[in-house]
Amino acid sequence: MTYGDGPEPQPQRPPAGTAPVEPVVGSAVRDPVRNRVGIVLGCKGPYLQLQPLTGGQVWDADPEAVQLLTHAELLSARVAEVNARSWRELGISGAPSGGTIPAPR
């Protein structure tokens, strides 16, 4: 299939009614509250501790709100990080911040 042929493929999600998979240490997740993507480092109290894909400041996230990323979503987030870093290194203004990917439709 080439780009532009038919509808865009949708991310694979578990069928409705199945038990959600819990994120474990090392899982890549989306925090919809902050619209950020991070790696699960562990738990602190009732919260998951997440860190950006490229490292940086850890933040707390509600484990009930985070969503596991598919392989395609993780790849997209990593490409966004690399592109944002390139823009910053080139000094291009208006560079995307990276680490965010659109929520699935």
CSV table of C-alpha atoms in Angstrom, one decimal:
chain,number,residue,atom,x,y,z
A,1,MET,CA,0.0,0.0,0.0
A,2,THR,CA,1.3,3.4,-0.9
A,3,TYR,CA,0.6,6.7,0.8
A,4,GLY,CA,-2.7,8.3,-0.2
A,5,ASP,CA,-4.3,5.0,-1.1
A,6,GLY,CA,-7.5,4.8,0.9
A,7,PRO,CA,-8.2,5.6,4.5
A,8,GLU,CA,-5.4,6.0,7.0
A,9,PRO,CA,-4.9,2.8,9.1
A,10,GLN,CA,-6.1,3.1,12.7
A,11,PRO,CA,-4.0,2.1,15.7
A,12,GLN,CA,-4.7,-1.4,17.0
A,13,ARG,CA,-6.6,-1.3,20.3
A,14,PRO,CA,-7.9,-4.2,22.4
A,15,PRO,CA,-11.5,-5.1,21.6
A,16,ALA,CA,-14.1,-3.5,23.6
A,17,GLY,CA,-15.0,-5.4,26.8
A,18,THR,CA,-11.5,-6.9,27.3
A,19,ALA,CA,-9.5,-6.2,30.3
A,20,PRO,CA,-7.0,-3.3,29.8
A,21,VAL,CA,-3.3,-4.1,29.9
A,22,GLU,CA,-1.6,-2.5,32.8
A,23,PRO,CA,1.5,-0.5,32.1
A,24,VAL,CA,4.7,-1.9,33.5
A,25,VAL,CA,8.2,-0.4,34.1
A,26,GLY,CA,9.6,0.3,30.7
A,27,SER,CA,6.3,0.7,28.9
A,28,ALA,CA,5.7,3.6,26.6
A,29,VAL,CA,2.5,5.4,27.4
A,30,ARG,CA,0.6,8.6,26.5
A,31,ASP,CA,-0.5,10.9,29.3
A,32,PRO,CA,-3.6,12.5,27.9
A,33,VAL,CA,-3.7,15.0,30.8
A,34,ARG,CA,-0.4,16.6,29.8
A,35,ASN,CA,-0.5,15.5,26.1
A,36,ARG,CA,2.9,13.9,26.5
A,37,VAL,CA,4.5,10.6,25.8
A,38,GLY,CA,6.8,8.9,28.3
A,39,ILE,CA,8.4,5.8,29.6
A,40,VAL,CA,7.1,4.3,32.9
A,41,LEU,CA,9.8,4.4,35.5
A,42,GLY,CA,7.8,3.0,38.4
A,43,CYS,CA,5.1,4.1,40.9
A,44,LYS,CA,5.2,6.7,43.7
A,45,GLY,CA,2.1,6.5,45.8
A,46,PRO,CA,-1.0,6.3,43.6
A,47,TYR,CA,0.8,7.7,40.6
A,48,LEU,CA,3.0,6.4,37.8
A,49,GLN,CA,6.3,8.1,37.3
A,50,LEU,CA,6.9,8.9,33.7
A,51,GLN,CA,10.0,10.3,31.9
A,52,PRO,CA,10.2,11.7,28.4
A,53,LEU,CA,11.5,9.3,25.7
A,54,THR,CA,14.8,11.2,25.5
A,55,GLY,CA,15.2,11.6,29.2
A,56,GLY,CA,14.5,14.7,31.3
A,57,GLN,CA,12.3,15.7,34.1
A,58,VAL,CA,10.1,13.0,35.6
A,59,TRP,CA,6.4,13.7,36.1
A,60,ASP,CA,3.5,11.9,37.9
A,61,ALA,CA,0.6,10.6,36.0
A,62,ASP,CA,-2.7,9.0,36.9
A,63,PRO,CA,-2.4,5.2,36.0
A,64,GLU,CA,-6.1,5.1,35.2
A,65,ALA,CA,-5.7,7.9,32.5
A,66,VAL,CA,-2.5,6.7,30.7
A,67,GLN,CA,-2.7,4.7,27.5
A,68,LEU,CA,-0.2,2.2,26.3
A,69,LEU,CA,1.3,3.1,22.9
A,70,THR,CA,1.2,0.8,19.9
A,71,HIS,CA,4.5,0.2,18.1
A,72,ALA,CA,3.4,2.6,15.4
A,73,GLU,CA,2.6,5.3,18.0
A,74,LEU,CA,5.9,4.8,19.7
A,75,LEU,CA,7.8,5.1,16.4
A,76,SER,CA,5.8,8.3,15.6
A,77,ALA,CA,6.7,9.8,19.0
A,78,ARG,CA,10.4,9.0,18.6
A,79,VAL,CA,10.5,10.5,15.1
A,80,ALA,CA,8.8,13.6,16.5
A,81,GLU,CA,11.5,13.8,19.2
A,82,VAL,CA,14.3,13.5,16.7
A,83,ASN,CA,12.7,16.1,14.4
A,84,ALA,CA,12.2,18.6,17.3
A,85,ARG,CA,15.8,18.2,18.4
A,86,SER,CA,17.0,18.8,14.8
A,87,TRP,CA,14.9,22.0,14.6
A,88,ARG,CA,16.3,23.2,17.9
A,89,GLU,CA,19.9,22.4,16.9
A,90,LEU,CA,19.4,24.3,13.6
A,91,GLY,CA,17.9,27.3,15.5
A,92,ILE,CA,14.7,27.2,13.6
A,93,SER,CA,12.0,29.1,15.4
A,94,GLY,CA,8.6,27.6,15.9
A,95,ALA,CA,10.1,24.2,16.4
A,96,PRO,CA,7.7,21.6,17.7
A,97,SER,CA,8.4,20.5,21.3
A,98,GLY,CA,8.5,16.8,20.5
A,99,GLY,CA,7.2,14.0,22.8
A,100,THR,CA,3.6,14.6,21.8
A,101,ILE,CA,1.6,12.6,19.3
A,102,PRO,CA,-2.0,13.1,18.4
A,103,ALA,CA,-4.6,11.1,20.2
A,104,PRO,CA,-6.0,8.2,18.2
A,105,ARG,CA,-9.3,8.9,16.4
